[in-house]
Coordinates of N, CA, C and O in Angstrom, one line a residue:
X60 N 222.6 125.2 196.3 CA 221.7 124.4 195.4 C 222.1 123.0 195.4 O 223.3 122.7 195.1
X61 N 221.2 122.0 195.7 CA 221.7 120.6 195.4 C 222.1 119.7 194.4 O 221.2 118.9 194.0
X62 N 223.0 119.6 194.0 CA 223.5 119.2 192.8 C 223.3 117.5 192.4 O 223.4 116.9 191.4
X63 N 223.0 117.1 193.9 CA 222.9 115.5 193.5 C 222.2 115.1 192.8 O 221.4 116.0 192.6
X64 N 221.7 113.5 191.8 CA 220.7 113.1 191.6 C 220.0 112.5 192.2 O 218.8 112.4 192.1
X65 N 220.8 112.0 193.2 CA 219.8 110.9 194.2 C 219.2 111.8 195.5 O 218.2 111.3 196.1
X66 N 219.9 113.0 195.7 CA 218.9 113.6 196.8 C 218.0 114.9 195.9 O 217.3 115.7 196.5
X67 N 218.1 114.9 194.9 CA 217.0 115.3 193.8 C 215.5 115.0 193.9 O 214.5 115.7 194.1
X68 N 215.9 112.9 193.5 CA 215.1 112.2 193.6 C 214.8 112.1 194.6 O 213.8 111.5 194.4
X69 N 214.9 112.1 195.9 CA 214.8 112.0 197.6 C 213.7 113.1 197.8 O 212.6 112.9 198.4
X70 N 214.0 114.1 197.3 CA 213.2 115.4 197.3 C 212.1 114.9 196.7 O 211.1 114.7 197.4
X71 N 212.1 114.7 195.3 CA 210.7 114.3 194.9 C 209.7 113.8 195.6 O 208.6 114.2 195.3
X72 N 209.9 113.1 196.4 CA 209.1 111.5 197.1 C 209.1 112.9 198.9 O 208.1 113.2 199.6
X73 N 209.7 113.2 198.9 CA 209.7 114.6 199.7 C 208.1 115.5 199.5 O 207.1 115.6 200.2
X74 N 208.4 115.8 198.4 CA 207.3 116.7 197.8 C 205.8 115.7 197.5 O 204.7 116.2 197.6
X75 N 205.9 114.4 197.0 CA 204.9 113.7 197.2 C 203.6 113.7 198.2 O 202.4 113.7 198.1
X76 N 205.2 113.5 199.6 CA 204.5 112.9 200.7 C 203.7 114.3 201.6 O 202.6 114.3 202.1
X77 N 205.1 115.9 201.7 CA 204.1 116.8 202.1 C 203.4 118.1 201.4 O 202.7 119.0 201.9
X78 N 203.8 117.9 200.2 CA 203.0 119.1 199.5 C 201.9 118.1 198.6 O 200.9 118.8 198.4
X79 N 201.8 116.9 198.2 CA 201.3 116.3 197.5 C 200.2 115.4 198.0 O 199.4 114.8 197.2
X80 N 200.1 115.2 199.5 CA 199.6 114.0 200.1 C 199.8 113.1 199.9 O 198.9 112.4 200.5
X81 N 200.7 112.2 199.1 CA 200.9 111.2 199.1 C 202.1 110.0 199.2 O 202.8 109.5 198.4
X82 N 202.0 110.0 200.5 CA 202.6 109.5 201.2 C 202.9 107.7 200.8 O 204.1 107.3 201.0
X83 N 202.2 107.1 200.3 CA 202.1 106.1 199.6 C 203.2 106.0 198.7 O 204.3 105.4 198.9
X84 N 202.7 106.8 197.5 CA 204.2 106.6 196.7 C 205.4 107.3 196.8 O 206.1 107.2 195.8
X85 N 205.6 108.0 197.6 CA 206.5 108.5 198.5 C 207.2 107.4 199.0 O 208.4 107.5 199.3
X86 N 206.7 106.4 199.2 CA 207.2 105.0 199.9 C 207.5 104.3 199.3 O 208.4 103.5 199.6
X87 N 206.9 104.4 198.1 CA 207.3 103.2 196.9 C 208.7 103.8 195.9 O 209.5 103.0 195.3
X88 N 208.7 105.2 195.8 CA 209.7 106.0 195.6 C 210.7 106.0 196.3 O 211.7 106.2 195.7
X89 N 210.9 106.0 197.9 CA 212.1 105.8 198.7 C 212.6 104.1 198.4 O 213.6 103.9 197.8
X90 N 211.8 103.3 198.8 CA 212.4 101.9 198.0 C 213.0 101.5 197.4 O 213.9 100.7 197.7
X91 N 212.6 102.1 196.2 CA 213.1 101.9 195.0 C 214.7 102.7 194.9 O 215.7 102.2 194.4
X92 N 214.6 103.9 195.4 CA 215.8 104.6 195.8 C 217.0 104.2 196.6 O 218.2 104.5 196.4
X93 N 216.3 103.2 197.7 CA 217.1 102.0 199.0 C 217.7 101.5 198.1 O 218.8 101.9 197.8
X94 N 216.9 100.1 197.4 CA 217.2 99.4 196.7 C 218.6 100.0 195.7 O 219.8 99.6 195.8
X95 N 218.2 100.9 195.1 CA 219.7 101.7 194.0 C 221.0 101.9 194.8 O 222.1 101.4 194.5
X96 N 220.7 102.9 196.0 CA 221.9 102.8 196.5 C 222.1 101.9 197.6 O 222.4 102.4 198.6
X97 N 222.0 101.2 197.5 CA 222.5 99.5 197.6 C 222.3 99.5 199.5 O 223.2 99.1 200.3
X98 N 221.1 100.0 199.9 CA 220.7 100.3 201.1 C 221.5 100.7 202.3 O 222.2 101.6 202.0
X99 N 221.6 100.4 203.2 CA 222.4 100.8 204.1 C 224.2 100.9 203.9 O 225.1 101.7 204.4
X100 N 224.2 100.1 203.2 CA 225.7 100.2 202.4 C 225.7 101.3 201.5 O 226.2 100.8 200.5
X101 N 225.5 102.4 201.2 CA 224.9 103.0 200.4 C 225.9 104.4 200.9 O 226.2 104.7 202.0
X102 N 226.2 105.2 199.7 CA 226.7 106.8 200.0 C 225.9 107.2 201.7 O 224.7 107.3 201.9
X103 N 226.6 107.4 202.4 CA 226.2 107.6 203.8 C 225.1 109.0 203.7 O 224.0 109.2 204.3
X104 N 225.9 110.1 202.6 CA 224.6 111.3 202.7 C 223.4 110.8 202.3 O 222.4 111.2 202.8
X105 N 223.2 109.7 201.1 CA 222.0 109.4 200.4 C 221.5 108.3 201.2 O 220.5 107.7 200.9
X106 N 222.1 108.0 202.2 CA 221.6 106.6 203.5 C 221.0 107.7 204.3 O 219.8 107.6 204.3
X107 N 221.2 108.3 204.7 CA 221.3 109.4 205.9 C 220.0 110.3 205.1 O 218.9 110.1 205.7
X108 N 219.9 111.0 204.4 CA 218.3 111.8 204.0 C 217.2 110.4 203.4 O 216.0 110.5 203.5
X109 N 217.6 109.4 203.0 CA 216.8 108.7 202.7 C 215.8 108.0 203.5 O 214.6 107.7 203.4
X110 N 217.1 107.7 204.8 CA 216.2 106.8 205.7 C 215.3 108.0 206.7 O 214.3 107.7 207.3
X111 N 216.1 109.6 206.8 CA 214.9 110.2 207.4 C 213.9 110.6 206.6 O 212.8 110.7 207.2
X112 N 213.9 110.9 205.4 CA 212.6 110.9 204.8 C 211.8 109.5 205.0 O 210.6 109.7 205.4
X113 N 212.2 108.4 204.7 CA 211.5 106.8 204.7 C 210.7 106.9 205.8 O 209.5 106.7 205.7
X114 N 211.3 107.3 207.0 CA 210.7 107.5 208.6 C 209.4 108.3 208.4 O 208.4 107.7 208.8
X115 N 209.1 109.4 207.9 CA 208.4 110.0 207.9 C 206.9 109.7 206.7 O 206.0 110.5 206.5
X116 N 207.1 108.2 206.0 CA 205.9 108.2 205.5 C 205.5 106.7 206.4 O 204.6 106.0 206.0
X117 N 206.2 106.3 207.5 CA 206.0 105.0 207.8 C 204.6 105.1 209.0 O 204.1 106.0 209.6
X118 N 204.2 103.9 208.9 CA 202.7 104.0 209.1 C 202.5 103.5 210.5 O 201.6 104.0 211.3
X119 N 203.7 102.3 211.0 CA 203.6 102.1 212.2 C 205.2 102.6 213.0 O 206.3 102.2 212.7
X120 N 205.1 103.4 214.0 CA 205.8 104.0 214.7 C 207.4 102.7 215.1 O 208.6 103.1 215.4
X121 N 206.9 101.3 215.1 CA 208.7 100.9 215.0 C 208.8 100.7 213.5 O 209.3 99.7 213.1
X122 N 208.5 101.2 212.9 CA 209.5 101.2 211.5 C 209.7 102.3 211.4 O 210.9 102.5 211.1
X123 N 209.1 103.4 211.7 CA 209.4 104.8 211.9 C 210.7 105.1 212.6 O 211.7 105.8 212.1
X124 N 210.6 104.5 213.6 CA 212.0 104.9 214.7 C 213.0 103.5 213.9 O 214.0 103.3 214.6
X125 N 213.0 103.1 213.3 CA 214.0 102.0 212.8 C 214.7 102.5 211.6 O 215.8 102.1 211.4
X126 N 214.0 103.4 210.9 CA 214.5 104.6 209.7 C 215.0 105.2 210.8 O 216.0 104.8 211.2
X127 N 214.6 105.9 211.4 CA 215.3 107.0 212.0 C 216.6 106.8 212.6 O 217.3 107.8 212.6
X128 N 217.1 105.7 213.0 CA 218.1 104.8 214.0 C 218.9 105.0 212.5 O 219.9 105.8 212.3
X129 N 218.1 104.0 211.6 CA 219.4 104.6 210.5 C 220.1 105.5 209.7 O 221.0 105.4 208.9
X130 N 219.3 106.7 210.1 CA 219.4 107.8 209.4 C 220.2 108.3 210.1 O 221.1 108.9 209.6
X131 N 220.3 108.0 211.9 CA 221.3 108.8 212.4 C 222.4 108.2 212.6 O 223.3 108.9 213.0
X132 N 222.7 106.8 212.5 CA 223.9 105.6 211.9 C 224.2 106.3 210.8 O 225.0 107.1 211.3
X133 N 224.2 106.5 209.9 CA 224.7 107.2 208.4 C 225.4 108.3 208.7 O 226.5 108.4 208.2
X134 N 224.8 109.5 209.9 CA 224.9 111.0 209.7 C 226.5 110.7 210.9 O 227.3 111.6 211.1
X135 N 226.7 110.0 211.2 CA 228.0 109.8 212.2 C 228.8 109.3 211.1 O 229.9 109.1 211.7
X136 N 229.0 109.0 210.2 CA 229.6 108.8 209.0 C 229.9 109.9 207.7 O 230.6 109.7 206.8
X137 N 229.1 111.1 208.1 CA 229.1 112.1 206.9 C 230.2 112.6 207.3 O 230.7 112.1 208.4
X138 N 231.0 113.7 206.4 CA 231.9 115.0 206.4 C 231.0 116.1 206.2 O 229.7 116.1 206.3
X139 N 231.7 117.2 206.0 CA 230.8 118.6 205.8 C 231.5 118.6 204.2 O 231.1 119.4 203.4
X140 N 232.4 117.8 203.8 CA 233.2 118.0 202.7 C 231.9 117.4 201.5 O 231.4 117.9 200.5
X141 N 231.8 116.7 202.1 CA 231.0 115.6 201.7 C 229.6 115.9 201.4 O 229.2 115.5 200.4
X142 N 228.5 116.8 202.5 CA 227.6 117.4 202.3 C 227.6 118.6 201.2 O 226.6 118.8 200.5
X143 N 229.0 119.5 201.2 CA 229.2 120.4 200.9 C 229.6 119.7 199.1 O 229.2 120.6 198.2
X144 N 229.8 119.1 198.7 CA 229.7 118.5 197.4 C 228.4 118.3 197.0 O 228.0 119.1 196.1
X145 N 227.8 117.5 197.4 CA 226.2 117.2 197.1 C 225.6 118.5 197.0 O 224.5 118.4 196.5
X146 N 226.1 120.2 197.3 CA 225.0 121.0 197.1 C 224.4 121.4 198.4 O 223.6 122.4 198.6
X147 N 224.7 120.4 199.3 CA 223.5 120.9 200.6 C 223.5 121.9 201.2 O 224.1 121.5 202.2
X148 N 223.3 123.0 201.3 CA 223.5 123.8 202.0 C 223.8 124.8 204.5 O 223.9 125.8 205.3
X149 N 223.7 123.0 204.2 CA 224.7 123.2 206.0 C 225.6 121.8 206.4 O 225.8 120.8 205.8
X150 N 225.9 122.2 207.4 CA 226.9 121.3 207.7 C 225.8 119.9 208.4 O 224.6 119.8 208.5
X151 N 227.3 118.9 208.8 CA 226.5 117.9 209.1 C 225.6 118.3 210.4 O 224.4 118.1 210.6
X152 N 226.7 119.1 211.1 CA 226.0 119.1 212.7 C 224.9 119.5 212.6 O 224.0 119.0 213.3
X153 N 224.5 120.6 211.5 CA 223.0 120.9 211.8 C 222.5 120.0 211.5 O 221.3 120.2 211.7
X154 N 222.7 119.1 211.2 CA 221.7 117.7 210.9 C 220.7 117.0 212.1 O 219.6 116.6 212.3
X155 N 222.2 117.2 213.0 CA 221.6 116.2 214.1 C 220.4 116.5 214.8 O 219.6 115.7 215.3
X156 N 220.4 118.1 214.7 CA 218.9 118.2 215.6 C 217.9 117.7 215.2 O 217.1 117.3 216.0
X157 N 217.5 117.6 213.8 CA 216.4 116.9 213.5 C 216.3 115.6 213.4 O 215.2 115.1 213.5
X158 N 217.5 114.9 213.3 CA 217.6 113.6 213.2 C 217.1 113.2 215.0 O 216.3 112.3 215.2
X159 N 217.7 113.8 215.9 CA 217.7 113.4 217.0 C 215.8 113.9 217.7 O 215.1 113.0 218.3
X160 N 215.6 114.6 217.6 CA 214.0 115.3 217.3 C 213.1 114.0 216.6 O 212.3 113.6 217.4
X161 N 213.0 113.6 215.7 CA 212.3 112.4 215.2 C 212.5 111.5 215.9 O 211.7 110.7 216.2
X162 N 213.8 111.5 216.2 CA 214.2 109.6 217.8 C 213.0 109.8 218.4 O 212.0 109.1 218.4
X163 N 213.1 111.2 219.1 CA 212.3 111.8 220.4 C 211.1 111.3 220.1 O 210.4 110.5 220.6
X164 N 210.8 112.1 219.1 CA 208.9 111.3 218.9 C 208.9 110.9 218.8 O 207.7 110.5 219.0
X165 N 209.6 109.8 218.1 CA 209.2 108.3 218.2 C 209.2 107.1 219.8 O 208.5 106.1 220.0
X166 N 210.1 107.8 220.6 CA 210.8 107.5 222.0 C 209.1 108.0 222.6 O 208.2 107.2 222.9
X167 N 208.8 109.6 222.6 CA 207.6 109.5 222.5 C 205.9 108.7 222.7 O 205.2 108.3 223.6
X168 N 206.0 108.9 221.4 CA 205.1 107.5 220.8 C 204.9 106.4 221.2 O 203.8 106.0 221.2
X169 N 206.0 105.6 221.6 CA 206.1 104.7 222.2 C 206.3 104.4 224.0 O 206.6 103.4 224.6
X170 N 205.9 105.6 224.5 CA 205.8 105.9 225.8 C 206.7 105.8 226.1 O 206.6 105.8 227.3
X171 N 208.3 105.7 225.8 CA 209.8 105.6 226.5 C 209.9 107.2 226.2 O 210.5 107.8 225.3
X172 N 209.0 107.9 227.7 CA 209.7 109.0 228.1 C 211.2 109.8 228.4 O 211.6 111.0 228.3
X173 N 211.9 108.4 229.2 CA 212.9 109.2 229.3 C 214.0 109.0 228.6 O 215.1 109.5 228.9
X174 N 213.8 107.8 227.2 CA 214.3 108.2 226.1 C 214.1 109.1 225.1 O 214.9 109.3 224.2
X175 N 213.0 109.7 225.2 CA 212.6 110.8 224.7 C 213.0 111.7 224.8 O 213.1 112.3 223.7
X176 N 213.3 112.3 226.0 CA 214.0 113.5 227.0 C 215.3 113.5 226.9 O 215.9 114.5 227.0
X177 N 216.3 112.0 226.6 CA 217.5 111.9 226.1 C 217.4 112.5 224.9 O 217.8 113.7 224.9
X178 N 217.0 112.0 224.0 CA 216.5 112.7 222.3 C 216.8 114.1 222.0 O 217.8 114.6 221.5
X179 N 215.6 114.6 222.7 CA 215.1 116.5 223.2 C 216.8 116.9 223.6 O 217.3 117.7 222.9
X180 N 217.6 116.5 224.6 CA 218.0 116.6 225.3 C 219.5 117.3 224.1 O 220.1 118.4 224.2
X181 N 219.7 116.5 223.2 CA 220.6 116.1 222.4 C 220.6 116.8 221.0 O 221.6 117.0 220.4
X182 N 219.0 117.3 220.6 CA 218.6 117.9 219.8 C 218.9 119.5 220.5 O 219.9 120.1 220.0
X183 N 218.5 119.9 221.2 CA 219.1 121.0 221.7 C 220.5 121.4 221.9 O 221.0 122.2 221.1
X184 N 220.9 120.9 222.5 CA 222.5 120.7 222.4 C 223.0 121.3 221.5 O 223.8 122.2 221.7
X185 N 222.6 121.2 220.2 CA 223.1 121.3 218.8 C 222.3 122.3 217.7 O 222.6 122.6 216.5
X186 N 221.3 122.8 218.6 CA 220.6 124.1 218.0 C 221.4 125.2 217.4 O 221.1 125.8 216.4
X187 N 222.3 125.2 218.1 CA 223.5 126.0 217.5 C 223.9 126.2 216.4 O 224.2 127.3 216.0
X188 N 223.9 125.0 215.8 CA 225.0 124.5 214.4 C 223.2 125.0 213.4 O 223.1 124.7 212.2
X189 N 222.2 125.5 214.0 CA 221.0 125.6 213.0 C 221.1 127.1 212.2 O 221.8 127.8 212.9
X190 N 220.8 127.6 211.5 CA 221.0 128.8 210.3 C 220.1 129.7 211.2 O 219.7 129.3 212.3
X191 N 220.0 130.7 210.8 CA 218.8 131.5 211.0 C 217.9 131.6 209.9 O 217.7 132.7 209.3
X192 N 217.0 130.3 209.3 CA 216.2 130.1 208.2 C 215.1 129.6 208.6 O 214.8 129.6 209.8
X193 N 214.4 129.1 207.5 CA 212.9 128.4 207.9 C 213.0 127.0 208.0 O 211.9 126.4 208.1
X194 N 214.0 126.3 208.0 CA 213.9 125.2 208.3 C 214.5 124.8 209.7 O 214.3 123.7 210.3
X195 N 215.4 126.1 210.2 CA 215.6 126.2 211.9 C 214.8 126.6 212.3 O 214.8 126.2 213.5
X196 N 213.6 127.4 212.1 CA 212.7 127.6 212.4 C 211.6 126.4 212.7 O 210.8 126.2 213.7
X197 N 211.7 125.8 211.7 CA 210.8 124.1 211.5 C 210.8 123.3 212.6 O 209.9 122.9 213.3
X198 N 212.4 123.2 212.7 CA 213.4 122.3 213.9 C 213.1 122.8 215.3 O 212.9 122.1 216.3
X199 N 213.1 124.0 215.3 CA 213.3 124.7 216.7 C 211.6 124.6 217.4 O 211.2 124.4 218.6
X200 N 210.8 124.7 216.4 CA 209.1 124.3 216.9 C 209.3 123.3 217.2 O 209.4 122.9 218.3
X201 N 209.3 122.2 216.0 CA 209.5 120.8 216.6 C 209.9 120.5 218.1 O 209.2 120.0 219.0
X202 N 211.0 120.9 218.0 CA 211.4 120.3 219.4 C 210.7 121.4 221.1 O 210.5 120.7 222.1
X203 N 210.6 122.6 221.0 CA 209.4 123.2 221.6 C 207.7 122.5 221.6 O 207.0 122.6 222.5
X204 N 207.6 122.0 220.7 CA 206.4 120.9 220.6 C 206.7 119.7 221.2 O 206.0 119.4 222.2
X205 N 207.7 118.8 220.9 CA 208.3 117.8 222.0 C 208.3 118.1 223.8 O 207.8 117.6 224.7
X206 N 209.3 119.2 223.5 CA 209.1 119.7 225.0 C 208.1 119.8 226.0 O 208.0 119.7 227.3
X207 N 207.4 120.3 224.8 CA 206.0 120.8 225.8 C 204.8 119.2 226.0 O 203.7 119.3 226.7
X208 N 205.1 118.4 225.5 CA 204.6 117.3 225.1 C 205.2 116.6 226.2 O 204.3 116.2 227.0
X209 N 206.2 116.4 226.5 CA 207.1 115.6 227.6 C 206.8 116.5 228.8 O 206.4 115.8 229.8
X210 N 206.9 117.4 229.0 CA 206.4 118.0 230.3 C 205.0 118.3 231.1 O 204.7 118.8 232.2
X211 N 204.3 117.7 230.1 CA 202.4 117.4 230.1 C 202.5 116.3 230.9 O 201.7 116.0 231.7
X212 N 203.8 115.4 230.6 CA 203.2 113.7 231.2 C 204.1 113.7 232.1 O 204.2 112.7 232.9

């Protein structure tokens, strides 16, 4: 169970943007949350879910992949000690696949295919370190959706 307050509130703006549709103040809620923990200088776990949640309400695809860059600058800075305080329930490594999965589509998106395929490439790699739950499940489509997306073009 996650004990933090700041990835409490992270969650909130979480729930906003995909059970809630609103993605908007989802945005204005991650902000405001940057701003508190003193932004990229900031507790690396609450830099690290913050800037990949921020990525995912952004509207144009380089601010998108610009959160994401930072989210995965933070996650090379976590412990498991460290995650494992906050309540989170996996290690850092399982982090990386999704962190590196979001590069991808954004690498994607921006037609840099074969940094995208670096991405994919990297996200696999690390499937490993994922649970047998529904959010490896989430991750593991994701990047099967990627895949299949990169090998169309």
């Amino acid at each position: 169970m996650i004990t933090d307050e700041t990835l409490a509130r992270i969650n909130q703006g979480v729930q906003l943007h995909h059970h809630q549709g609103q993605p908007e103040a989802a945005r204005d809620l991650f902000a405001q949350i940057w701003d508190e923990i003193g932004g990229e200088r900031g507790d690396p776990l609450h830099v690290c879910v913050l800037a990949h949640s921020m990525a995912d309400v952004q509207d144009d695809v380089h601010q998108e992949l610009l959160w994401d860059e930072r989210a995965l600058a933070a996650a090379s800075l976590l412990t498991d000690d460290r995650v494992a305080q906050a309540g989170v329930p996996m290690s850092v490594a399982a982090l990386y696949p999704s962190l590196h999965l979001n590069l991808g589509e954004c690498y994607r998106k921006l037609g840099d295919l074969d940094r995208a395929r670096e991405c994919l490439q990297r996200a696999q790699a690390g499937i490993d370190a994922l649970g047998d739950d529904e959010y490896a499940q989430l991750i593991k489509g994701g990047l099967d959706r990627l895949a299949q997306e990169l090998t169309v073009r």
